[in-house]
Structures are given as C-alpha cells and as structure tokens.
Amino acid sequence: MRGPAIGEDLTAIRCNQGEQVMQLFEKRAIVSDGATGIGFLVASALYRDGAFVVIADRDAAGAREAVEQLRATGHDLQQCSFLVIDSGDSNSTRQSVRKLEHPADIW
C-alpha cells in the first residue's frame, strides 16, 4: 500500500488489492505521541478527514493543547480527546487504553 502524498486527502486510501477503500468517517483512531511533531500531523490529518481522534501522549498539558488546536479548526462533528500514556511502558499503555469508552479502529 502506498503512503499518502503531502497534502493528500486521507478520506479514501486505495489499496493495491482491487479498489478496496478505507473510510475514516466515524472511525476511532489512537495516535501515540500525538501531541507534537509527526504524531500531531497524523492526528490532524485523521481528524480533518472525519476520524474520532484520541491523542495519546505522556505530556498531559501538550496533549490537551493539541486537542484544543484540533477543535479550533472548526470540525464540530468530530470528537477529539487525549489519553496520558507512556508508550515505552506496555503495561501502562494497555491499562490506559482499556479505560477508553470505545475500542479503536486505527492505532
């Protein structure tokens, strides 16, 4: 599967196997280390294209700020929240993810 080009709409990513399309609308995505950098860019693209995004990061203040930035884009129908995790600690990550109300479709 090819990766998206910079600025490409991620709503539909076509796979090499026929014309199978992955729709992001109303999918739930967890983006680890999503408060800054590439993680935030991924979270932004998913959010813009209709996914419900959970930003998972060890920096609670940074994750909260990232959520506020996404919500400020005006996509009122999408949900966005954050989850404090240490992605280097698998037990902590598992426990935190179990606290989510709905399971993730994209991780």
PDB file of N, CA and C in Angstrom:
ATOM      1  N   MET A   1       0.850  -1.175   0.000  1.00  0.00           N
ATOM      2  CA  MET A   1       0.000   0.000   0.000  1.00  0.00           C
ATOM      3  C   MET A   1       0.897   1.240   0.000  1.00  0.00           C
ATOM      4  N   ARG A   2       0.609   2.175  -0.874  1.00  0.00           N
ATOM      5  CA  ARG A   2       1.407   3.391  -0.934  1.00  0.00           C
ATOM      6  C   ARG A   2       0.984   4.344   0.165  1.00  0.00           C
ATOM      7  N   GLY A   3       1.893   5.188   0.605  1.00  0.00           N
ATOM      8  CA  GLY A   3       1.570   6.199   1.597  1.00  0.00           C
ATOM      9  C   GLY A   3       0.968   7.420   0.929  1.00  0.00           C
ATOM     10  N   PRO A   4       0.260   8.249   1.684  1.00  0.00           N
ATOM     11  CA  PRO A   4      -0.347   9.443   1.107  1.00  0.00           C
ATOM     12  C   PRO A   4       0.710  10.491   0.785  1.00  0.00           C
ATOM     13  N   ALA A   5       0.490  11.262  -0.248  1.00  0.00           N
ATOM     14  CA  ALA A   5       1.364  12.376  -0.587  1.00  0.00           C
ATOM     15  C   ALA A   5       1.081  13.521   0.373  1.00  0.00           C
ATOM     16  N   ILE A   6       2.027  14.409   0.511  1.00  0.00           N
ATOM     17  CA  ILE A   6       1.835  15.565   1.382  1.00  0.00           C
ATOM     18  C   ILE A   6       0.630  16.360   0.900  1.00  0.00           C
ATOM     19  N   GLY A   7      -0.294  16.635   1.814  1.00  0.00           N
ATOM     20  CA  GLY A   7      -1.484  17.401   1.492  1.00  0.00           C
ATOM     21  C   GLY A   7      -2.606  16.589   0.875  1.00  0.00           C
ATOM     22  N   GLU A   8      -2.377  15.285   0.647  1.00  0.00           N
ATOM     23  CA  GLU A   8      -3.408  14.447   0.036  1.00  0.00           C
ATOM     24  C   GLU A   8      -4.531  14.182   1.024  1.00  0.00           C
ATOM     25  N   ASP A   9      -5.754  14.159   0.538  1.00  0.00           N
ATOM     26  CA  ASP A   9      -6.922  13.849   1.353  1.00  0.00           C
ATOM     27  C   ASP A   9      -6.861  12.386   1.751  1.00  0.00           C
ATOM     28  N   LEU A  10      -6.926  12.101   3.051  1.00  0.00           N
ATOM     29  CA  LEU A  10      -6.825  10.725   3.536  1.00  0.00           C
ATOM     30  C   LEU A  10      -8.180  10.042   3.653  1.00  0.00           C
ATOM     31  N   THR A  11      -9.248  10.681   3.214  1.00  0.00           N
ATOM     32  CA  THR A  11     -10.573  10.101   3.362  1.00  0.00           C
ATOM     33  C   THR A  11     -10.648   8.721   2.735  1.00  0.00           C
ATOM     34  N   ALA A  12     -10.018   8.535   1.618  1.00  0.00           N
ATOM     35  CA  ALA A  12     -10.016   7.228   0.953  1.00  0.00           C
ATOM     36  C   ALA A  12      -8.606   6.900   0.510  1.00  0.00           C
ATOM     37  N   ILE A  13      -8.045   5.844   1.060  1.00  0.00           N
ATOM     38  CA  ILE A  13      -6.726   5.374   0.659  1.00  0.00           C
ATOM     39  C   ILE A  13      -6.940   4.080  -0.100  1.00  0.00           C
ATOM     40  N   ARG A  14      -6.569   4.060  -1.355  1.00  0.00           N
ATOM     41  CA  ARG A  14      -6.786   2.887  -2.188  1.00  0.00           C
ATOM     42  C   ARG A  14      -5.654   1.899  -1.981  1.00  0.00           C
ATOM     43  N   CYS A  15      -6.010   0.648  -1.796  1.00  0.00           N
ATOM     44  CA  CYS A  15      -5.040  -0.418  -1.595  1.00  0.00           C
ATOM     45  C   CYS A  15      -4.692  -1.063  -2.925  1.00  0.00           C
ATOM     46  N   ASN A  16      -3.578  -1.770  -2.972  1.00  0.00           N
ATOM     47  CA  ASN A  16      -3.174  -2.475  -4.180  1.00  0.00           C
ATOM     48  C   ASN A  16      -4.136  -3.602  -4.516  1.00  0.00           C
ATOM     49  N   GLN A  17      -4.870  -4.100  -3.565  1.00  0.00           N
ATOM     50  CA  GLN A  17      -5.780  -5.231  -3.778  1.00  0.00           C
ATOM     51  C   GLN A  17      -7.128  -4.710  -4.252  1.00  0.00           C
ATOM     52  N   GLY A  18      -7.283  -4.555  -5.554  1.00  0.00           N
ATOM     53  CA  GLY A  18      -8.556  -4.083  -6.112  1.00  0.00           C
ATOM     54  C   GLY A  18      -8.803  -2.638  -5.761  1.00  0.00           C
ATOM     55  N   GLU A  19     -10.055  -2.304  -5.565  1.00  0.00           N
ATOM     56  CA  GLU A  19     -10.451  -0.936  -5.252  1.00  0.00           C
ATOM     57  C   GLU A  19     -10.971  -0.830  -3.826  1.00  0.00           C
ATOM     58  N   GLN A  20     -10.426  -1.624  -2.929  1.00  0.00           N
ATOM     59  CA  GLN A  20     -10.820  -1.568  -1.527  1.00  0.00           C
ATOM     60  C   GLN A  20     -10.479  -0.175  -0.978  1.00  0.00           C
ATOM     61  N   VAL A  21     -11.403   0.434  -0.276  1.00  0.00           N
ATOM     62  CA  VAL A  21     -11.215   1.789   0.222  1.00  0.00           C
ATOM     63  C   VAL A  21     -11.424   1.803   1.728  1.00  0.00           C
ATOM     64  N   MET A  22     -10.536   2.492   2.433  1.00  0.00           N
ATOM     65  CA  MET A  22     -10.679   2.641   3.874  1.00  0.00           C
ATOM     66  C   MET A  22     -11.327   3.997   4.142  1.00  0.00           C
ATOM     67  N   GLN A  23     -12.511   3.987   4.691  1.00  0.00           N
ATOM     68  CA  GLN A  23     -13.216   5.216   5.044  1.00  0.00           C
ATOM     69  C   GLN A  23     -12.843   5.597   6.480  1.00  0.00           C
ATOM     70  N   LEU A  24     -12.555   6.856   6.700  1.00  0.00           N
ATOM     71  CA  LEU A  24     -12.164   7.314   8.030  1.00  0.00           C
ATOM     72  C   LEU A  24     -13.323   7.919   8.811  1.00  0.00           C
ATOM     73  N   PHE A  25     -14.418   8.268   8.122  1.00  0.00           N
ATOM     74  CA  PHE A  25     -15.532   8.907   8.805  1.00  0.00           C
ATOM     75  C   PHE A  25     -16.056   7.999   9.907  1.00  0.00           C
ATOM     76  N   GLU A  26     -16.115   8.522  11.117  1.00  0.00           N
ATOM     77  CA  GLU A  26     -16.599   7.841  12.310  1.00  0.00           C
ATOM     78  C   GLU A  26     -15.736   6.658  12.756  1.00  0.00           C
ATOM     79  N   LYS A  27     -14.517   6.542  12.246  1.00  0.00           N
ATOM     80  CA  LYS A  27     -13.567   5.555  12.772  1.00  0.00           C
ATOM     81  C   LYS A  27     -12.899   6.178  13.981  1.00  0.00           C
ATOM     82  N   ARG A  28     -12.485   5.349  14.907  1.00  0.00           N
ATOM     83  CA  ARG A  28     -11.807   5.820  16.114  1.00  0.00           C
ATOM     84  C   ARG A  28     -10.323   5.526  15.987  1.00  0.00           C
ATOM     85  N   ALA A  29      -9.526   6.583  16.132  1.00  0.00           N
ATOM     86  CA  ALA A  29      -8.080   6.455  15.963  1.00  0.00           C
ATOM     87  C   ALA A  29      -7.359   6.896  17.234  1.00  0.00           C
ATOM     88  N   ILE A  30      -6.375   6.109  17.648  1.00  0.00           N
ATOM     89  CA  ILE A  30      -5.480   6.497  18.732  1.00  0.00           C
ATOM     90  C   ILE A  30      -4.139   6.801  18.092  1.00  0.00           C
ATOM     91  N   VAL A  31      -3.630   8.000  18.347  1.00  0.00           N
ATOM     92  CA  VAL A  31      -2.340   8.399  17.796  1.00  0.00           C
ATOM     93  C   VAL A  31      -1.361   8.546  18.960  1.00  0.00           C
ATOM     94  N   SER A  32      -0.440   7.584  19.079  1.00  0.00           N
ATOM     95  CA  SER A  32       0.530   7.652  20.176  1.00  0.00           C
ATOM     96  C   SER A  32       1.569   8.728  19.876  1.00  0.00           C
ATOM     97  N   ASP A  33       2.007   9.392  20.920  1.00  0.00           N
ATOM     98  CA  ASP A  33       2.927  10.531  20.816  1.00  0.00           C
ATOM     99  C   ASP A  33       2.363  11.579  19.856  1.00  0.00           C
ATOM    100  N   GLY A  34       1.054  11.818  19.968  1.00  0.00           N
ATOM    101  CA  GLY A  34       0.348  12.686  19.034  1.00  0.00           C
ATOM    102  C   GLY A  34       0.284  14.148  19.408  1.00  0.00           C
ATOM    103  N   ALA A  35       0.948  14.555  20.484  1.00  0.00           N
ATOM    104  CA  ALA A  35       0.857  15.953  20.911  1.00  0.00           C
ATOM    105  C   ALA A  35       1.731  16.886  20.071  1.00  0.00           C
ATOM    106  N   THR A  36       2.791  16.359  19.476  1.00  0.00           N
ATOM    107  CA  THR A  36       3.716  17.204  18.720  1.00  0.00           C
ATOM    108  C   THR A  36       4.250  16.451  17.509  1.00  0.00           C
ATOM    109  N   GLY A  37       4.918  17.180  16.657  1.00  0.00           N
ATOM    110  CA  GLY A  37       5.664  16.596  15.552  1.00  0.00           C
ATOM    111  C   GLY A  37       4.821  15.791  14.585  1.00  0.00           C
ATOM    112  N   ILE A  38       5.406  14.694  14.110  1.00  0.00           N
ATOM    113  CA  ILE A  38       4.740  13.834  13.135  1.00  0.00           C
ATOM    114  C   ILE A  38       3.451  13.264  13.700  1.00  0.00           C
ATOM    115  N   GLY A  39       3.444  12.906  14.981  1.00  0.00           N
ATOM    116  CA  GLY A  39       2.228  12.383  15.601  1.00  0.00           C
ATOM    117  C   GLY A  39       1.085  13.374  15.519  1.00  0.00           C
ATOM    118  N   PHE A  40       1.375  14.656  15.758  1.00  0.00           N
ATOM    119  CA  PHE A  40       0.332  15.672  15.664  1.00  0.00           C
ATOM    120  C   PHE A  40      -0.135  15.843  14.221  1.00  0.00           C
ATOM    121  N   LEU A  41       0.785  15.767  13.262  1.00  0.00           N
ATOM    122  CA  LEU A  41       0.393  15.861  11.849  1.00  0.00           C
ATOM    123  C   LEU A  41      -0.532  14.709  11.455  1.00  0.00           C
ATOM    124  N   VAL A  42      -0.217  13.507  11.940  1.00  0.00           N
ATOM    125  CA  VAL A  42      -1.074  12.348  11.662  1.00  0.00           C
ATOM    126  C   VAL A  42      -2.441  12.545  12.306  1.00  0.00           C
ATOM    127  N   ALA A  43      -2.457  12.964  13.582  1.00  0.00           N
ATOM    128  CA  ALA A  43      -3.723  13.210  14.281  1.00  0.00           C
ATOM    129  C   ALA A  43      -4.542  14.269  13.551  1.00  0.00           C
ATOM    130  N   SER A  44      -3.888  15.323  13.081  1.00  0.00           N
ATOM    131  CA  SER A  44      -4.576  16.398  12.363  1.00  0.00           C
ATOM    132  C   SER A  44      -5.213  15.891  11.078  1.00  0.00           C
ATOM    133  N   ALA A  45      -4.471  15.080  10.324  1.00  0.00           N
ATOM    134  CA  ALA A  45      -4.994  14.543   9.060  1.00  0.00           C
ATOM    135  C   ALA A  45      -6.179  13.624   9.310  1.00  0.00           C
ATOM    136  N   LEU A  46      -6.065  12.757  10.298  1.00  0.00           N
ATOM    137  CA  LEU A  46      -7.162  11.840  10.620  1.00  0.00           C
ATOM    138  C   LEU A  46      -8.394  12.617  11.069  1.00  0.00           C
ATOM    139  N   TYR A  47      -8.180  13.606  11.922  1.00  0.00           N
ATOM    140  CA  TYR A  47      -9.284  14.430  12.430  1.00  0.00           C
ATOM    141  C   TYR A  47      -9.957  15.196  11.299  1.00  0.00           C
ATOM    142  N   ARG A  48      -9.145  15.807  10.455  1.00  0.00           N
ATOM    143  CA  ARG A  48      -9.673  16.583   9.321  1.00  0.00           C
ATOM    144  C   ARG A  48     -10.508  15.705   8.397  1.00  0.00           C
ATOM    145  N   ASP A  49     -10.111  14.435   8.275  1.00  0.00           N
ATOM    146  CA  ASP A  49     -10.788  13.542   7.339  1.00  0.00           C
ATOM    147  C   ASP A  49     -11.883  12.709   7.985  1.00  0.00           C
ATOM    148  N   GLY A  50     -12.308  13.088   9.201  1.00  0.00           N
ATOM    149  CA  GLY A  50     -13.509  12.511   9.767  1.00  0.00           C
ATOM    150  C   GLY A  50     -13.363  11.519  10.897  1.00  0.00           C
ATOM    151  N   ALA A  51     -12.149  11.160  11.268  1.00  0.00           N
ATOM    152  CA  ALA A  51     -11.965  10.184  12.348  1.00  0.00           C
ATOM    153  C   ALA A  51     -12.158  10.845  13.712  1.00  0.00           C
ATOM    154  N   PHE A  52     -12.625  10.060  14.669  1.00  0.00           N
ATOM    155  CA  PHE A  52     -12.629  10.478  16.065  1.00  0.00           C
ATOM    156  C   PHE A  52     -11.224  10.187  16.582  1.00  0.00           C
ATOM    157  N   VAL A  53     -10.513  11.201  17.040  1.00  0.00           N
ATOM    158  CA  VAL A  53      -9.097  11.067  17.370  1.00  0.00           C
ATOM    159  C   VAL A  53      -8.868  11.136  18.874  1.00  0.00           C
ATOM    160  N   VAL A  54      -8.054  10.192  19.372  1.00  0.00           N
ATOM    161  CA  VAL A  54      -7.559  10.235  20.738  1.00  0.00           C
ATOM    162  C   VAL A  54      -6.052  10.441  20.640  1.00  0.00           C
ATOM    163  N   ILE A  55      -5.579  11.542  21.177  1.00  0.00           N
ATOM    164  CA  ILE A  55      -4.146  11.816  21.194  1.00  0.00           C
ATOM    165  C   ILE A  55      -3.591  11.195  22.467  1.00  0.00           C
ATOM    166  N   ALA A  56      -2.719  10.221  22.294  1.00  0.00           N
ATOM    167  CA  ALA A  56      -2.104   9.527  23.426  1.00  0.00           C
ATOM    168  C   ALA A  56      -0.667  10.024  23.566  1.00  0.00           C
ATOM    169  N   ASP A  57      -0.357  10.600  24.717  1.00  0.00           N
ATOM    170  CA  ASP A  57       0.968  11.173  24.918  1.00  0.00           C
ATOM    171  C   ASP A  57       1.280  11.181  26.405  1.00  0.00           C
ATOM    172  N   ARG A  58       2.553  11.184  26.744  1.00  0.00           N
ATOM    173  CA  ARG A  58       2.920  11.234  28.168  1.00  0.00           C
ATOM    174  C   ARG A  58       2.811  12.647  28.734  1.00  0.00           C
ATOM    175  N   ASP A  59       2.797  13.649  27.865  1.00  0.00           N
ATOM    176  CA  ASP A  59       2.704  15.052  28.268  1.00  0.00           C
ATOM    177  C   ASP A  59       1.242  15.490  28.267  1.00  0.00           C
ATOM    178  N   ALA A  60       0.614  15.475  29.438  1.00  0.00           N
ATOM    179  CA  ALA A  60      -0.816  15.798  29.536  1.00  0.00           C
ATOM    180  C   ALA A  60      -1.108  17.212  29.054  1.00  0.00           C
ATOM    181  N   ALA A  61      -0.285  18.172  29.438  1.00  0.00           N
ATOM    182  CA  ALA A  61      -0.526  19.562  29.026  1.00  0.00           C
ATOM    183  C   ALA A  61      -0.371  19.705  27.509  1.00  0.00           C
ATOM    184  N   GLY A  62       0.624  19.063  26.936  1.00  0.00           N
ATOM    185  CA  GLY A  62       0.826  19.112  25.489  1.00  0.00           C
ATOM    186  C   GLY A  62      -0.300  18.440  24.735  1.00  0.00           C
ATOM    187  N   ALA A  63      -0.772  17.307  25.267  1.00  0.00           N
ATOM    188  CA  ALA A  63      -1.881  16.593  24.621  1.00  0.00           C
ATOM    189  C   ALA A  63      -3.160  17.429  24.692  1.00  0.00           C
ATOM    190  N   ARG A  64      -3.398  18.054  25.828  1.00  0.00           N
ATOM    191  CA  ARG A  64      -4.582  18.914  25.985  1.00  0.00           C
ATOM    192  C   ARG A  64      -4.518  20.083  24.990  1.00  0.00           C
ATOM    193  N   GLU A  65      -3.352  20.677  24.837  1.00  0.00           N
ATOM    194  CA  GLU A  65      -3.177  21.787  23.895  1.00  0.00           C
ATOM    195  C   GLU A  65      -3.387  21.316  22.451  1.00  0.00           C
ATOM    196  N   ALA A  66      -2.896  20.127  22.121  1.00  0.00           N
ATOM    197  CA  ALA A  66      -3.080  19.578  20.770  1.00  0.00           C
ATOM    198  C   ALA A  66      -4.563  19.369  20.471  1.00  0.00           C
ATOM    199  N   VAL A  67      -5.308  18.857  21.450  1.00  0.00           N
ATOM    200  CA  VAL A  67      -6.759  18.666  21.280  1.00  0.00           C
ATOM    201  C   VAL A  67      -7.434  20.013  21.044  1.00  0.00           C
ATOM    202  N   GLU A  68      -7.050  21.023  21.802  1.00  0.00           N
ATOM    203  CA  GLU A  68      -7.633  22.353  21.626  1.00  0.00           C
ATOM    204  C   GLU A  68      -7.330  22.907  20.232  1.00  0.00           C
ATOM    205  N   GLN A  69      -6.113  22.662  19.733  1.00  0.00           N
ATOM    206  CA  GLN A  69      -5.757  23.120  18.380  1.00  0.00           C
ATOM    207  C   GLN A  69      -6.630  22.430  17.337  1.00  0.00           C
ATOM    208  N   LEU A  70      -6.859  21.136  17.492  1.00  0.00           N
ATOM    209  CA  LEU A  70      -7.693  20.424  16.536  1.00  0.00           C
ATOM    210  C   LEU A  70      -9.132  20.923  16.587  1.00  0.00           C
ATOM    211  N   ARG A  71      -9.652  21.089  17.780  1.00  0.00           N
ATOM    212  CA  ARG A  71     -11.031  21.566  17.917  1.00  0.00           C
ATOM    213  C   ARG A  71     -11.203  22.967  17.348  1.00  0.00           C
ATOM    214  N   ALA A  72     -10.161  23.762  17.382  1.00  0.00           N
ATOM    215  CA  ALA A  72     -10.217  25.136  16.871  1.00  0.00           C
ATOM    216  C   ALA A  72     -10.310  25.180  15.349  1.00  0.00           C
ATOM    217  N   THR A  73     -10.117  24.046  14.687  1.00  0.00           N
ATOM    218  CA  THR A  73     -10.180  24.026  13.222  1.00  0.00           C
ATOM    219  C   THR A  73     -11.612  24.105  12.709  1.00  0.00           C
ATOM    220  N   GLY A  74     -12.593  23.942  13.614  1.00  0.00           N
ATOM    221  CA  GLY A  74     -13.983  24.118  13.219  1.00  0.00           C
ATOM    222  C   GLY A  74     -14.697  22.867  12.762  1.00  0.00           C
ATOM    223  N   HIS A  75     -14.101  21.724  12.939  1.00  0.00           N
ATOM    224  CA  HIS A  75     -14.766  20.464  12.595  1.00  0.00           C
ATOM    225  C   HIS A  75     -15.602  20.021  13.789  1.00  0.00           C
ATOM    226  N   ASP A  76     -16.778  20.615  13.926  1.00  0.00           N
ATOM    227  CA  ASP A  76     -17.605  20.418  15.118  1.00  0.00           C
ATOM    228  C   ASP A  76     -18.124  18.997  15.281  1.00  0.00           C
ATOM    229  N   LEU A  77     -18.277  18.257  14.196  1.00  0.00           N
ATOM    230  CA  LEU A  77     -18.881  16.930  14.291  1.00  0.00           C
ATOM    231  C   LEU A  77     -17.911  15.873  14.798  1.00  0.00           C
ATOM    232  N   GLN A  78     -16.638  16.098  14.614  1.00  0.00           N
ATOM    233  CA  GLN A  78     -15.658  15.114  15.049  1.00  0.00           C
ATOM    234  C   GLN A  78     -15.361  15.280  16.534  1.00  0.00           C
ATOM    235  N   GLN A  79     -15.054  14.174  17.147  1.00  0.00           N
ATOM    236  CA  GLN A  79     -14.656  14.190  18.548  1.00  0.00           C
ATOM    237  C   GLN A  79     -13.141  14.098  18.614  1.00  0.00           C
ATOM    238  N   CYS A  80     -12.607  14.703  19.635  1.00  0.00           N
ATOM    239  CA  CYS A  80     -11.168  14.633  19.848  1.00  0.00           C
ATOM    240  C   CYS A  80     -10.929  14.669  21.349  1.00  0.00           C
ATOM    241  N   SER A  81     -10.069  13.799  21.816  1.00  0.00           N
ATOM    242  CA  SER A  81      -9.750  13.778  23.232  1.00  0.00           C
ATOM    243  C   SER A  81      -8.298  13.357  23.392  1.00  0.00           C
ATOM    244  N   PHE A  82      -7.850  13.272  24.633  1.00  0.00           N
ATOM    245  CA  PHE A  82      -6.484  12.827  24.859  1.00  0.00           C
ATOM    246  C   PHE A  82      -6.445  11.791  25.965  1.00  0.00           C
ATOM    247  N   LEU A  83      -5.361  11.059  25.964  1.00  0.00           N
ATOM    248  CA  LEU A  83      -5.132   9.989  26.922  1.00  0.00           C
ATOM    249  C   LEU A  83      -3.668  10.067  27.317  1.00  0.00           C
ATOM    250  N   VAL A  84      -3.382  10.097  28.613  1.00  0.00           N
ATOM    251  CA  VAL A  84      -1.997  10.160  29.068  1.00  0.00           C
ATOM    252  C   VAL A  84      -1.448   8.743  29.150  1.00  0.00           C
ATOM    253  N   ILE A  85      -0.419   8.483  28.339  1.00  0.00           N
ATOM    254  CA  ILE A  85       0.251   7.182  28.369  1.00  0.00           C
ATOM    255  C   ILE A  85       1.749   7.374  28.230  1.00  0.00           C
ATOM    256  N   ASP A  86       2.478   6.376  28.646  1.00  0.00           N
ATOM    257  CA  ASP A  86       3.915   6.298  28.378  1.00  0.00           C
ATOM    258  C   ASP A  86       4.080   5.175  27.371  1.00  0.00           C
ATOM    259  N   SER A  87       4.269   5.514  26.112  1.00  0.00           N
ATOM    260  CA  SER A  87       4.304   4.493  25.062  1.00  0.00           C
ATOM    261  C   SER A  87       5.466   3.528  25.232  1.00  0.00           C
ATOM    262  N   GLY A  88       6.428   3.855  26.078  1.00  0.00           N
ATOM    263  CA  GLY A  88       7.529   2.942  26.354  1.00  0.00           C
ATOM    264  C   GLY A  88       7.188   1.889  27.398  1.00  0.00           C
ATOM    265  N   ASP A  89       6.055   2.036  28.056  1.00  0.00           N
ATOM    266  CA  ASP A  89       5.625   1.104  29.104  1.00  0.00           C
ATOM    267  C   ASP A  89       4.356   0.391  28.635  1.00  0.00           C
ATOM    268  N   SER A  90       4.506  -0.831  28.142  1.00  0.00           N
ATOM    269  CA  SER A  90       3.363  -1.538  27.546  1.00  0.00           C
ATOM    270  C   SER A  90       2.252  -1.810  28.552  1.00  0.00           C
ATOM    271  N   ASN A  91       2.577  -2.078  29.805  1.00  0.00           N
ATOM    272  CA  ASN A  91       1.525  -2.311  30.815  1.00  0.00           C
ATOM    273  C   ASN A  91       0.702  -1.053  31.049  1.00  0.00           C
ATOM    274  N   SER A  92       1.372   0.080  31.165  1.00  0.00           N
ATOM    275  CA  SER A  92       0.685   1.354  31.353  1.00  0.00           C
ATOM    276  C   SER A  92      -0.197   1.671  30.154  1.00  0.00           C
ATOM    277  N   THR A  93       0.323   1.408  28.970  1.00  0.00           N
ATOM    278  CA  THR A  93      -0.436   1.676  27.749  1.00  0.00           C
ATOM    279  C   THR A  93      -1.691   0.819  27.701  1.00  0.00           C
ATOM    280  N   ARG A  94      -1.544  -0.483  27.978  1.00  0.00           N
ATOM    281  CA  ARG A  94      -2.707  -1.382  27.965  1.00  0.00           C
ATOM    282  C   ARG A  94      -3.767  -0.933  28.965  1.00  0.00           C
ATOM    283  N   GLN A  95      -3.351  -0.571  30.164  1.00  0.00           N
ATOM    284  CA  GLN A  95      -4.300  -0.149  31.193  1.00  0.00           C
ATOM    285  C   GLN A  95      -5.023   1.136  30.783  1.00  0.00           C
ATOM    286  N   SER A  96      -4.298   2.060  30.207  1.00  0.00           N
ATOM    287  CA  SER A  96      -4.907   3.315  29.786  1.00  0.00           C
ATOM    288  C   SER A  96      -5.895   3.109  28.651  1.00  0.00           C
ATOM    289  N   VAL A  97      -5.542   2.275  27.690  1.00  0.00           N
ATOM    290  CA  VAL A  97      -6.418   2.028  26.543  1.00  0.00           C
ATOM    291  C   VAL A  97      -7.698   1.323  26.980  1.00  0.00           C
ATOM    292  N   ARG A  98      -7.605   0.464  27.984  1.00  0.00           N
ATOM    293  CA  ARG A  98      -8.802  -0.218  28.491  1.00  0.00           C
ATOM    294  C   ARG A  98      -9.820   0.752  29.075  1.00  0.00           C
ATOM    295  N   LYS A  99      -9.361   1.923  29.479  1.00  0.00           N
ATOM    296  CA  LYS A  99     -10.249   2.927  30.066  1.00  0.00           C
ATOM    297  C   LYS A  99     -11.083   3.651  29.013  1.00  0.00           C
ATOM    298  N   LEU A 100     -10.734   3.500  27.749  1.00  0.00           N
ATOM    299  CA  LEU A 100     -11.481   4.162  26.686  1.00  0.00           C
ATOM    300  C   LEU A 100     -12.901   3.618  26.601  1.00  0.00           C
ATOM    301  N   GLU A 101     -13.827   4.491  26.317  1.00  0.00           N
ATOM    302  CA  GLU A 101     -15.231   4.114  26.219  1.00  0.00           C
ATOM    303  C   GLU A 101     -15.494   3.204  25.023  1.00  0.00           C
ATOM    304  N   HIS A 102     -14.800   3.462  23.901  1.00  0.00           N
ATOM    305  CA  HIS A 102     -14.982   2.679  22.678  1.00  0.00           C
ATOM    306  C   HIS A 102     -13.625   2.170  22.201  1.00  0.00           C
ATOM    307  N   PRO A 103     -13.577   0.979  21.619  1.00  0.00           N
ATOM    308  CA  PRO A 103     -12.305   0.475  21.105  1.00  0.00           C
ATOM    309  C   PRO A 103     -11.856   1.265  19.878  1.00  0.00           C
ATOM    310  N   ALA A 104     -10.572   1.228  19.623  1.00  0.00           N
ATOM    311  CA  ALA A 104     -10.014   1.950  18.470  1.00  0.00           C
ATOM    312  C   ALA A 104     -10.086   1.095  17.214  1.00  0.00           C
ATOM    313  N   ASP A 105     -10.368   1.760  16.097  1.00  0.00           N
ATOM    314  CA  ASP A 105     -10.315   1.118  14.788  1.00  0.00           C
ATOM    315  C   ASP A 105      -8.935   1.248  14.174  1.00  0.00           C
ATOM    316  N   ILE A 106      -8.249   2.328  14.519  1.00  0.00           N
ATOM    317  CA  ILE A 106      -6.926   2.646  13.977  1.00  0.00           C
ATOM    318  C   ILE A 106      -6.013   2.934  15.141  1.00  0.00           C
ATOM    319  N   TRP A 107      -4.844   2.301  15.136  1.00  0.00           N
ATOM    320  CA  TRP A 107      -3.870   2.533  16.212  1.00  0.00           C
ATOM    321  C   TRP A 107      -2.551   2.838  15.595  1.00  0.00           C
TER     322      TRP A 107
END
